[in-house]
Coordinates of C-alpha atoms and ligand atoms in Angstrom, one line a residue:
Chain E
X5 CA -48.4 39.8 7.5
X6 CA -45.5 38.3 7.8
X7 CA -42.5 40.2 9.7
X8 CA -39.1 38.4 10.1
X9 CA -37.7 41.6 12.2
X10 CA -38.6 40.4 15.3
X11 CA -36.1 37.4 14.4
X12 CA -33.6 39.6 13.3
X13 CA -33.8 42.0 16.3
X14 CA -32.9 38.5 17.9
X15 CA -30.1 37.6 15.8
X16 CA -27.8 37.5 18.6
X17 CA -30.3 34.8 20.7
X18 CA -30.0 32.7 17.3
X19 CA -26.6 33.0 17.0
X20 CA -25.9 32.2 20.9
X21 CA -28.8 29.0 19.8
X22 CA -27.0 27.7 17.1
X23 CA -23.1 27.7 19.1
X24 CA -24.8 26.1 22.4
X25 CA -26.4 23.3 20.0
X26 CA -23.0 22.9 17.7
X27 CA -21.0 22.8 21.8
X28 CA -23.8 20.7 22.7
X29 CA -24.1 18.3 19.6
X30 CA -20.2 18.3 19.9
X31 CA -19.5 17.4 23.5
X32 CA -22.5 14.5 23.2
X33 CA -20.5 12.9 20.0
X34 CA -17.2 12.9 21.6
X35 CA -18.5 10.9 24.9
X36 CA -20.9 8.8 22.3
X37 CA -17.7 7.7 20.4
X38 CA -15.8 6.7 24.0
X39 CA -18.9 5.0 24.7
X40 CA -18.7 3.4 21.6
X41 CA -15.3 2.1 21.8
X42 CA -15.2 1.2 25.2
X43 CA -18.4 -1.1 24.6
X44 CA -17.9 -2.6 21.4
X45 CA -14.2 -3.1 23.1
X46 CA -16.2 -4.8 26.0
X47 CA -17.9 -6.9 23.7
X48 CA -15.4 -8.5 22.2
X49 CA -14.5 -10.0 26.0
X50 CA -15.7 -13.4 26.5
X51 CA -16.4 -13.0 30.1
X52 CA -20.3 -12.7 30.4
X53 CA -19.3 -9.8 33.3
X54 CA -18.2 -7.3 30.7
X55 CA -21.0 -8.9 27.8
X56 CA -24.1 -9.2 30.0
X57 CA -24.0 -5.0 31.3
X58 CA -22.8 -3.9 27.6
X59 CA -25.6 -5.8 25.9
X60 CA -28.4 -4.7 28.3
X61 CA -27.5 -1.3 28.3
X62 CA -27.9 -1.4 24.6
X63 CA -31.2 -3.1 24.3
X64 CA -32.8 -0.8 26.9
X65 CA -31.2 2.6 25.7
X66 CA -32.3 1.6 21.7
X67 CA -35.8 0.4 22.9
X68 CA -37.2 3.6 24.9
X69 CA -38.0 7.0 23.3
X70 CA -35.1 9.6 23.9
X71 CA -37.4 11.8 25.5
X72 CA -38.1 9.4 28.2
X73 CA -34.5 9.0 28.7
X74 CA -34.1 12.4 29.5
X75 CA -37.0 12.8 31.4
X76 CA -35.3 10.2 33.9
X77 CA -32.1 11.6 33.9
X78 CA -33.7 15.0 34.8
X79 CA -36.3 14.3 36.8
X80 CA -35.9 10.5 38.2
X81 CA -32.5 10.7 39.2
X82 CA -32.6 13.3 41.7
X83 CA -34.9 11.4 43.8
X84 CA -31.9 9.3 44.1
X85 CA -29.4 11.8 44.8
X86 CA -28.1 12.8 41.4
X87 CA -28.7 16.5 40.3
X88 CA -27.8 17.9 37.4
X89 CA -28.0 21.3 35.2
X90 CA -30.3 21.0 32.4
X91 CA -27.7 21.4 30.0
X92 CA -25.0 18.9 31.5
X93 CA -28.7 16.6 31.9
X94 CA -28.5 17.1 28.1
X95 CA -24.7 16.6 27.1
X96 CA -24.9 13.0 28.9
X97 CA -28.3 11.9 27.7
X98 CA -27.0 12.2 24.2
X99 CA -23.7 11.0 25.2
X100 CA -25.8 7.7 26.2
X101 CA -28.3 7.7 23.1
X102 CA -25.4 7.9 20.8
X103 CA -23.2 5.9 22.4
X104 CA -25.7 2.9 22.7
X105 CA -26.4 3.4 18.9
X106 CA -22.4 3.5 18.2
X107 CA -21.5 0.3 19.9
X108 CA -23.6 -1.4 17.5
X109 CA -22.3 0.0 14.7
X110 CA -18.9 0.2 15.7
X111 CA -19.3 -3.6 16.7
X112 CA -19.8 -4.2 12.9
X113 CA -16.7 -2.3 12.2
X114 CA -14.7 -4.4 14.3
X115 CA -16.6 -7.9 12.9
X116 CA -15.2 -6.9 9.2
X117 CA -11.7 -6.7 10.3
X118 CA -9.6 -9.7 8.7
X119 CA -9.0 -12.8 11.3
X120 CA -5.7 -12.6 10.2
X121 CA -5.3 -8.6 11.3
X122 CA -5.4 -9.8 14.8
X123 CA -3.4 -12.7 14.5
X124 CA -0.6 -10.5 12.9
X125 CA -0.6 -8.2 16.3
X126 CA -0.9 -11.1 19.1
X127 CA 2.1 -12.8 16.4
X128 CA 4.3 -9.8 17.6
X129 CA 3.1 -10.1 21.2
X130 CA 1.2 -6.7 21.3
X131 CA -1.6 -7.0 24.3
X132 CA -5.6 -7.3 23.4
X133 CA -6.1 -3.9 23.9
X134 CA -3.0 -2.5 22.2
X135 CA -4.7 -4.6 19.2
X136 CA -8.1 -3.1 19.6
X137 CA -6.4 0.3 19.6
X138 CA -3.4 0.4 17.1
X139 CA -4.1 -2.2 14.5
X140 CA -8.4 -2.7 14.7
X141 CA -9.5 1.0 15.5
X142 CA -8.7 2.9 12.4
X143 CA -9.9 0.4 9.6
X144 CA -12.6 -0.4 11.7
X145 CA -14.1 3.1 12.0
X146 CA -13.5 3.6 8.5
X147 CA -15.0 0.6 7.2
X148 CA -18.6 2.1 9.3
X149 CA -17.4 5.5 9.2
X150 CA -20.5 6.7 6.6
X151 CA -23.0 5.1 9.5
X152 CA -21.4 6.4 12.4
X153 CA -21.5 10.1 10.5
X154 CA -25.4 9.9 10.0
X155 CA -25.9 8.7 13.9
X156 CA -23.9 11.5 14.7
X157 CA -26.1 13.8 12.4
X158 CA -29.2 12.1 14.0
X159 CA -27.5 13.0 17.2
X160 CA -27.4 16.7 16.6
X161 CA -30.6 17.1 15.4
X162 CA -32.0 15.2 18.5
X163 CA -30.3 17.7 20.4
X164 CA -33.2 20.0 20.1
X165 CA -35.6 17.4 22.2
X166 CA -33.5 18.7 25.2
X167 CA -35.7 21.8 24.9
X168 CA -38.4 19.7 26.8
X169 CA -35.6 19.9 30.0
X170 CA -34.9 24.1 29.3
X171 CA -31.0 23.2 28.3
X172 CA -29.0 25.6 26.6
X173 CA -30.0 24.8 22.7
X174 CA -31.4 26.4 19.3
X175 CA -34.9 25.4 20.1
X176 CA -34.8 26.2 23.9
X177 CA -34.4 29.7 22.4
X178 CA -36.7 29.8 19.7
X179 CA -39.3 28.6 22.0
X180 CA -38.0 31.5 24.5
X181 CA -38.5 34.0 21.5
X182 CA -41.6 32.5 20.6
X183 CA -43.0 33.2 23.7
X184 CA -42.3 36.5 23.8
X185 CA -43.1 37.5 20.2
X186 CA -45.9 35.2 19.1
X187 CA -44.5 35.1 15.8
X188 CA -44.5 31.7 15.5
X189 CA -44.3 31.2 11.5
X190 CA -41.5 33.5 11.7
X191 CA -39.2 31.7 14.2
X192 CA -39.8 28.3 13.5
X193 CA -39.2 28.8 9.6
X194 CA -36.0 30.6 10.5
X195 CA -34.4 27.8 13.1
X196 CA -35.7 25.2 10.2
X197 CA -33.2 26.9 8.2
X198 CA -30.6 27.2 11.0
X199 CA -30.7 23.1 11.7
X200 CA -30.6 23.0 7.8
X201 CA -27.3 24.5 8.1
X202 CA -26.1 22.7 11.1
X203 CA -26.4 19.8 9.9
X204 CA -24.2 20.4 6.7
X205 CA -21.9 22.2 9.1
X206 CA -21.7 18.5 10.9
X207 CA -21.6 16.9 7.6
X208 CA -18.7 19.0 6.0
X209 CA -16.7 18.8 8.9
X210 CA -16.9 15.1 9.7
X211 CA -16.5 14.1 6.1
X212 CA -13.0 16.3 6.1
X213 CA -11.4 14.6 9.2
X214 CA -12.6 11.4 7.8
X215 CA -11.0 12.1 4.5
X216 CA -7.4 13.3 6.7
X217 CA -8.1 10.2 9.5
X218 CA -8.4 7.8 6.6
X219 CA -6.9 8.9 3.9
X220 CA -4.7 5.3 4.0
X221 CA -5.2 3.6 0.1
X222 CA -7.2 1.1 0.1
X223 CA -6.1 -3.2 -0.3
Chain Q
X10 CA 23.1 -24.5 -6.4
X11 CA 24.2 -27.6 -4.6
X12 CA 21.9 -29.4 -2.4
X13 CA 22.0 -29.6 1.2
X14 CA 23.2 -32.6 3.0
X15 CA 23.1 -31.8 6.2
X16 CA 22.0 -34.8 8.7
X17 CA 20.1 -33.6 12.0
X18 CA 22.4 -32.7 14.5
X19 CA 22.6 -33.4 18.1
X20 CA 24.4 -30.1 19.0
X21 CA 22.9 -27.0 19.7
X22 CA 20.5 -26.5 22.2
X23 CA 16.9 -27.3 21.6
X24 CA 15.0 -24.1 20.9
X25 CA 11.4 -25.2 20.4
X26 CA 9.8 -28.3 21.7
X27 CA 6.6 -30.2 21.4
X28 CA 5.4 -33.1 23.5
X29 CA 2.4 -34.8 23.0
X30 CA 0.4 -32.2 21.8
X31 CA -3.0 -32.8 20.9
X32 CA -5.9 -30.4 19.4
X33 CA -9.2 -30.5 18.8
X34 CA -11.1 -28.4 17.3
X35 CA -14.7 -29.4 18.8
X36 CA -15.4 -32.9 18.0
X37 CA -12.7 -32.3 15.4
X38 CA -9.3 -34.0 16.2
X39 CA -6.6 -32.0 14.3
X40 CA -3.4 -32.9 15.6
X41 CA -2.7 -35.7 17.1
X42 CA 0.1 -36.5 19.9
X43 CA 2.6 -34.5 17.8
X44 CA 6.0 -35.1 18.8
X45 CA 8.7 -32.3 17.8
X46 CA 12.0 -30.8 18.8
X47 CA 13.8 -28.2 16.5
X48 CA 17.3 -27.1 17.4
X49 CA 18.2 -23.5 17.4
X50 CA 19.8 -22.5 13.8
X51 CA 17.4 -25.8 12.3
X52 CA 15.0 -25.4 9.4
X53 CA 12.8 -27.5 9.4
X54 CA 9.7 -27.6 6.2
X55 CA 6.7 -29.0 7.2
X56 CA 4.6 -30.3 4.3
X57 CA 1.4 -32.1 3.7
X58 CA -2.1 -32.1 1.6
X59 CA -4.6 -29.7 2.6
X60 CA -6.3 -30.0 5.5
X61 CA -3.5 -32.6 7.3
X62 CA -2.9 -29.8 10.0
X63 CA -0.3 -27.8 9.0
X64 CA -1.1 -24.6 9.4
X65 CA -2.4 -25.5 13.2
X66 CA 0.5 -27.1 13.9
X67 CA 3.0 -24.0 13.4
X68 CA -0.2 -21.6 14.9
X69 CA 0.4 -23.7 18.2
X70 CA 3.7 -22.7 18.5
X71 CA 2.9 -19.4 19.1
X72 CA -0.3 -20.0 21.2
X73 CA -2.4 -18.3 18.3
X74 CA -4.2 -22.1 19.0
X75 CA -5.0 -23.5 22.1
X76 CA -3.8 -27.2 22.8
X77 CA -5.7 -29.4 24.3
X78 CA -2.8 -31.8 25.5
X79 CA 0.8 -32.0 25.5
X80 CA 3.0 -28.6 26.4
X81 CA 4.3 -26.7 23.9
X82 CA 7.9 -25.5 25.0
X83 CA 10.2 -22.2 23.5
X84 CA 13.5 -21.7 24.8
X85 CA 12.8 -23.2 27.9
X86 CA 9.5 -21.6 28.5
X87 CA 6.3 -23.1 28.7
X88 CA 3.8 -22.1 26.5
X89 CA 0.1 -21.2 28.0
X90 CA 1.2 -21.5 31.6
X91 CA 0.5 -17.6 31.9
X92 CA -0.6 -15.2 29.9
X93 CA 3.2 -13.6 30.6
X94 CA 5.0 -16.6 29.0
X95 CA 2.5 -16.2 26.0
X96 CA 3.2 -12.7 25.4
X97 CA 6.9 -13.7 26.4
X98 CA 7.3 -16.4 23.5
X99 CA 5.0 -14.7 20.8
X100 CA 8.2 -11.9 21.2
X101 CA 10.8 -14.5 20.1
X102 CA 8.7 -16.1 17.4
X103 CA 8.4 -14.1 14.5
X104 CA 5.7 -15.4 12.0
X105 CA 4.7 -14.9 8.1
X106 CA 1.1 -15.4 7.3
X107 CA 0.1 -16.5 3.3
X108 CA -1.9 -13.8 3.0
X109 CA 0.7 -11.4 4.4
X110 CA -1.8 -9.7 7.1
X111 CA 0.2 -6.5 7.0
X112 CA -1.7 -3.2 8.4
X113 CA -3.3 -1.1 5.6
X114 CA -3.9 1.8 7.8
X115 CA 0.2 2.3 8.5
X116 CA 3.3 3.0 6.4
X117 CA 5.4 0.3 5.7
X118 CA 7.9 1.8 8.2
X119 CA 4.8 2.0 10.8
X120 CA 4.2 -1.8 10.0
X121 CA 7.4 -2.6 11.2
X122 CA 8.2 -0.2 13.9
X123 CA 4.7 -0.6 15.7
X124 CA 5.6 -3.7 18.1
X125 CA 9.4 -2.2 18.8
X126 CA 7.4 0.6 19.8
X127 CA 4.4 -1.1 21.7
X128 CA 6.4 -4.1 23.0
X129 CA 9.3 -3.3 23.5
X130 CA 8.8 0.3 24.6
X131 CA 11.1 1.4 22.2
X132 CA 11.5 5.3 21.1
X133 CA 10.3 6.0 18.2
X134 CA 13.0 6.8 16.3
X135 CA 15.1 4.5 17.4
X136 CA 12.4 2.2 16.5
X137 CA 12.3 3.2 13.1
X138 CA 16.2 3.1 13.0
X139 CA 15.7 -0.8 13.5
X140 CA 12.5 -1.2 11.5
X141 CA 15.0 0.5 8.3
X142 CA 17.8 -1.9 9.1
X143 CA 15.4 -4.6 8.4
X144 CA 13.5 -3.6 5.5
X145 CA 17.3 -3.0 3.5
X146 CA 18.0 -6.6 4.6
X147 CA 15.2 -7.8 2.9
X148 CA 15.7 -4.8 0.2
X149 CA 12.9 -3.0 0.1
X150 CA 13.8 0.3 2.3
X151 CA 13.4 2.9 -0.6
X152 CA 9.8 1.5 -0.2
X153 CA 9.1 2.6 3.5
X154 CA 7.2 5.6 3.7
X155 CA 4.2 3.7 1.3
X156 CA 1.3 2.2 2.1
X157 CA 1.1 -1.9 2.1
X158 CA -1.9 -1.4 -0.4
X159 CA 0.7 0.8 -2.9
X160 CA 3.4 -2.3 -3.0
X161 CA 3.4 -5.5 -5.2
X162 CA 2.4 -9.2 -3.6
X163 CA 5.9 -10.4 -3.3
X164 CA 7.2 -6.6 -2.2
X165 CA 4.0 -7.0 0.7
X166 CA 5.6 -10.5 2.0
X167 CA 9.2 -8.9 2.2
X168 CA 7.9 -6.3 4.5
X169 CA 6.0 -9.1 6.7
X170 CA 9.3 -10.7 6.7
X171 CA 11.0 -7.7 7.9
X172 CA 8.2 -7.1 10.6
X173 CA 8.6 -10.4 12.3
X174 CA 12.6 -9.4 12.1
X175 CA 12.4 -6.7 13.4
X176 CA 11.6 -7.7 17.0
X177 CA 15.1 -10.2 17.0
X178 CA 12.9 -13.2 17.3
X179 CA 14.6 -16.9 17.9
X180 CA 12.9 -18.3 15.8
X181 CA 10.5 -17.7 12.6
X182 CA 7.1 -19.8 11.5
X183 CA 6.3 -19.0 8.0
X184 CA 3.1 -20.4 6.7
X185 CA 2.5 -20.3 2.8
X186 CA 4.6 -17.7 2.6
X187 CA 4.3 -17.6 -1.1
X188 CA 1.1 -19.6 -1.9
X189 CA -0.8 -16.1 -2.4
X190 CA 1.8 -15.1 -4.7
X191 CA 1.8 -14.7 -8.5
X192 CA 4.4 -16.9 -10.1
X193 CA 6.6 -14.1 -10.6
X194 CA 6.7 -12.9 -7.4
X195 CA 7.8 -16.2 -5.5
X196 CA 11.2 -16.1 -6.5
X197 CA 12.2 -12.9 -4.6
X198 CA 10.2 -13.9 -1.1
X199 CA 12.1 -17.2 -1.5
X200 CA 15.4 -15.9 -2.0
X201 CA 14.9 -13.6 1.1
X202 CA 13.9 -16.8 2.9
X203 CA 16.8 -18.7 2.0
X204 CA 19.5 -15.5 2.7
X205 CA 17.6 -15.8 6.3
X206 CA 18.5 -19.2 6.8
X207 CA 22.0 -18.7 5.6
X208 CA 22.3 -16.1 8.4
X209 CA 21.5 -19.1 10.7
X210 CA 18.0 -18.5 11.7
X211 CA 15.8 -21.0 13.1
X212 CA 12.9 -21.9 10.8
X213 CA 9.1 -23.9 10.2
X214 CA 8.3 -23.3 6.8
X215 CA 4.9 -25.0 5.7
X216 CA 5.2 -24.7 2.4
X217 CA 5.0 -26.8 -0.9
X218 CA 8.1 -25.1 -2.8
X219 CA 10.3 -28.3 -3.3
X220 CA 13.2 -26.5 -4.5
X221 CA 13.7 -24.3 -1.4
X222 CA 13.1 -27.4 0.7
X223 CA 16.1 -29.1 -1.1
X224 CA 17.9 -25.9 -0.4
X225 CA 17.4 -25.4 3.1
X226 CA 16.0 -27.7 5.0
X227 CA 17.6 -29.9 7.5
X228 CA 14.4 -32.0 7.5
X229 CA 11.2 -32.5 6.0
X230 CA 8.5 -33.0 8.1
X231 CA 5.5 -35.0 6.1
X232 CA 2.0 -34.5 8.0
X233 CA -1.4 -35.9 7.3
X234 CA -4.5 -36.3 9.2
X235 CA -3.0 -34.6 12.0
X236 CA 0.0 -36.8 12.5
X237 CA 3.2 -36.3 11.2
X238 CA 4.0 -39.5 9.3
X239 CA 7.2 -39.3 7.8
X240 CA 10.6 -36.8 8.5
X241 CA 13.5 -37.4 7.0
X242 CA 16.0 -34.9 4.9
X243 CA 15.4 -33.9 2.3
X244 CA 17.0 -36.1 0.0
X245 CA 16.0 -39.0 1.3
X246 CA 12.6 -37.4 1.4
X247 CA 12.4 -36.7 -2.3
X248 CA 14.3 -39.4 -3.7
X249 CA 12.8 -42.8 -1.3
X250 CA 9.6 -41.3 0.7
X251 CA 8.8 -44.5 2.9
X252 CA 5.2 -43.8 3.6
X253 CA 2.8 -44.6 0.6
X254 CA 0.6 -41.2 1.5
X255 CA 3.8 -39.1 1.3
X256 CA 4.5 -41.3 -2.2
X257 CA 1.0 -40.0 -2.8
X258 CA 1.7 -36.5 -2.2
X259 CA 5.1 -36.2 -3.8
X260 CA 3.8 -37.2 -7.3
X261 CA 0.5 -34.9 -6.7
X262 CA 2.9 -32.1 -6.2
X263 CA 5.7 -33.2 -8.4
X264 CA 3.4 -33.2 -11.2
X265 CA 2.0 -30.2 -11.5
X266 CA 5.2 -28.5 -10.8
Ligands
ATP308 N1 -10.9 -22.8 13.3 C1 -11.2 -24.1 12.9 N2 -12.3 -24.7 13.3 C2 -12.6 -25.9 13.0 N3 -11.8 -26.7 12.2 C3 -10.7 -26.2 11.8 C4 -10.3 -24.8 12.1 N4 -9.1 -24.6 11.6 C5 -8.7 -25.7 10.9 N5 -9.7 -26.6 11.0 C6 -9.6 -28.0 10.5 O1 -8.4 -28.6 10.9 C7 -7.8 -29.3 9.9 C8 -6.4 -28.9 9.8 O2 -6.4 -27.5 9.3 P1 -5.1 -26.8 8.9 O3 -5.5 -25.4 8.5 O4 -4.1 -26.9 10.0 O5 -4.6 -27.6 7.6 P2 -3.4 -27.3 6.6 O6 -2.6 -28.5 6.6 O7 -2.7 -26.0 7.0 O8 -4.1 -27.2 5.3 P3 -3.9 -26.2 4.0 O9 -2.8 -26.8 3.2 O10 -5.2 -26.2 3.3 O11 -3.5 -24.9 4.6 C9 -8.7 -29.1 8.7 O12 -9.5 -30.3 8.5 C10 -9.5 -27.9 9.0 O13 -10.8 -28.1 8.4
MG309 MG1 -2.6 -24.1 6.1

């Protein structure tokens, strides 16, 4: 039969689950959107210095399986030095999944900006970057802001492959109370139901800022 | 309103100069050793058919096109020598697009106070002090806490005037100005034009409106193919053009209007 107790008995594991993968999800969207700007700011350079690292980074990081990234930052990189907690491991290996994902699509922001946009800032002698950052960024992330809210979705919901590494997520714990309970049905149906409500968590709040952040009327 | 008669001047000090200047764009040659000197307090209207080079012409000025020969000189700097004296002279040219290019994402106050703030390192609110001395010159203040989408064509190309004005420029480059305008909306960026020049700023204007030309200008400046071909004032210019393409021209333009 089933018997959801044993998940309730754990309610404060779940709960625990579900803030470490929101803090988690959160921390890895924030460094994926610097990542974002920063390269698709790169990008825009016409020195092959800044082009050349931006585009292979992008290529490699969309063209392996985010489990094998992780595996690599976890596991690889300490051969060389770098150690890491399993949940830092995890904030950063999303950080660099998203981000990778977000320079394309931010890229594609900044292309649909007017010619003339740009020309109006260099014609008042703002800098490059002050033109990137006061007159590009904000129609630019709005014109891609419906794409860069479902990478960020896709983002959190990837978060639960860092179980494979132990970091401090939803699944790690499910898995954790799994093992102790064997009730598999139980716990997995439930945490189905807990992503289910992360995820319109993400949604609801994302779509509010970018209702305030862009709430400008349109041409 | 009578018509202007002035002759070119020899005094007051030259405040934007072009020597030779060639530019390509690839294969494409699109102006072609352009000679011009425009004294400070001169307007100057730079006409032409489409595609004679116009619009690259006055973009040079400001370095928003790179030349390929020739030096482009502002107020005794030269332009492109380093990226200072580009961000230097792009500070004391203001410019008006056609399709008035204002930010859509800032107030109109925001539009204007943005550079005093970012170039000139201005505080804000004595940057927005200056950017609403600027938008009552060119009435249009009760409009400043709107967006650029919530304000008419003609209301749009005020506040892009204003904008350029706001950082004191030398000089102003309009291109078009009113060419994306309905009909009904021309008269009021023209008249904000012409109360600029009677304040004694120094102005390019490509533009095909004939009447302010008569008004304002000192000279007319006929280009096509990337030369300039004819410049002359403006009566002379309207009543005996000399070259047979700026005959041409004049009755296209004269025609239709
Ligand atoms: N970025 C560019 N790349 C290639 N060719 C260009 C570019 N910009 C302009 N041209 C060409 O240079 C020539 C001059 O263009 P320009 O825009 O200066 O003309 P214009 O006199 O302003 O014309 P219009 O009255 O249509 O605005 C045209 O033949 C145009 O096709
Ligand atoms: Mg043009």
């Amino acid at each position: 039969m089933l018997d959801f107790s044993v998940v309730v008995n754990r309610w404060q594991d779940l709960v625990y689950g579900v803030g470490s993968t929101l803090a988690l999800s959160c921390a890895g969207i924030v460094l994926a959107l610097c990542i974002g700007l920063l390269g698709a700011a790169l990008q825009r350079s016409s020195r092959l210095i800044f082009l050349v690292p931006v585009r292979i980074f992008v290529e490699v990081i969309r063209n392996t399986p985010f489990l094998v990234q992780i595996f690599f930052l976890f596991f690889a990189l300490p051969f060389i030095g770098v150690r890491m907690d399993p949940t830092m491991t995890a904030v950063i290996a999303l950080a660099i999944n998203g981000g990778a994902y977000s320079i394309e699509i931010i890229r594609g922001g900044v292309e649909s900006i007017p010619r003339g946009q740009i020309e109006a800032g260099a014609a008042l002698g703002l800098s490059q970057f002050q033109i990137l950052g006061d007159i590009v960024m904000v129609p630019a992330l709005r014109a891609i802001y419906p794409a860069l809210t479902s990478q960020f979705i896709l983002l959190t919901l990837t978060s639960s492959v860092c179980s494979s590494i132990s970091a401090n997520e939803l699944t790690h714990y499910a898995q954790r109370i799994e093992s102790e309970t064997f009730r598999s049905f139980e716990v997995y149906f439930t945490i189905t139901g807990l992503y289910l409500v992360i995820s319109w968590l993400m949604m609801t709040t994302l779509s509010m800022l970018g209702r305030r952040l862009f709430s400008y009327p349109n041409q | 309103m009578p018509t202007k008669s002035k002759l070119p001047t020899s005094e007051g000090k030259v405040l934007i100069e072009l020597k030779n200047v060639d530019k390509w764009y690839g294969g494409f040659h699109a102006l072609k050793d352009i000679n011009l000197s425009v004294r400070k307090g001169e307007k100057i209207v730079l006409c032409g058919p489409s595609g004679s080079g116009k619009s690259t012409l006055i973009r040079c000025i400001n370095h928003l096109e790179k030349i390929r020969g020739g030096t482009v000189t502002v107020d005794g700097r030269v332009m492109g020598e380093t990226a200072k004296s580009v961000e230097g002279v792009r500070r004391d040219i203001g410019m008006v697009f056609q399709s008035f290019n204002l930010f859509p994402h800032l107030r109109i106050i925001d539009n204007c106070s943005l550079a005093l703030r970012r170039v000139k390192k201005m505080p804000r609110d004595e940057a927005e002090k200056a950017a609403r001395k600027y938008l009552d010159r060119v009435h249009i203040l009760e409009q400043a806490e709107k967006y650029p989408a919530q304000l008419s064509g003609g209301q749009q190309q005020r506040v892009a005037i204003a904008r350029a004005l706001c950082m004191e420029p030398k000089a102003m480059l309009f291109d078009e100005p009113t060419s994306a305008l309905d009909p009904e909306m021309v008269k009021e960026v023209l008249d904000t034009m012409i109360e600029l020049a009677r304040d004694g700023m120094t102005m390019i204007c490509v533009t095909h409106e004939m009447g302010f030309a008569r008004q304002v200008a000192d000279r007319v400046l006929f280009m096509a193919d990337g030369e300039i071909l004819e410049e002359a004032t403006p009566q002379e210019f309207f009543s005996n053009p000399k070259h047979e393409r700026a005959q041409a021209f004049l009755g296209d333009i004269l025609g239709h209007q």
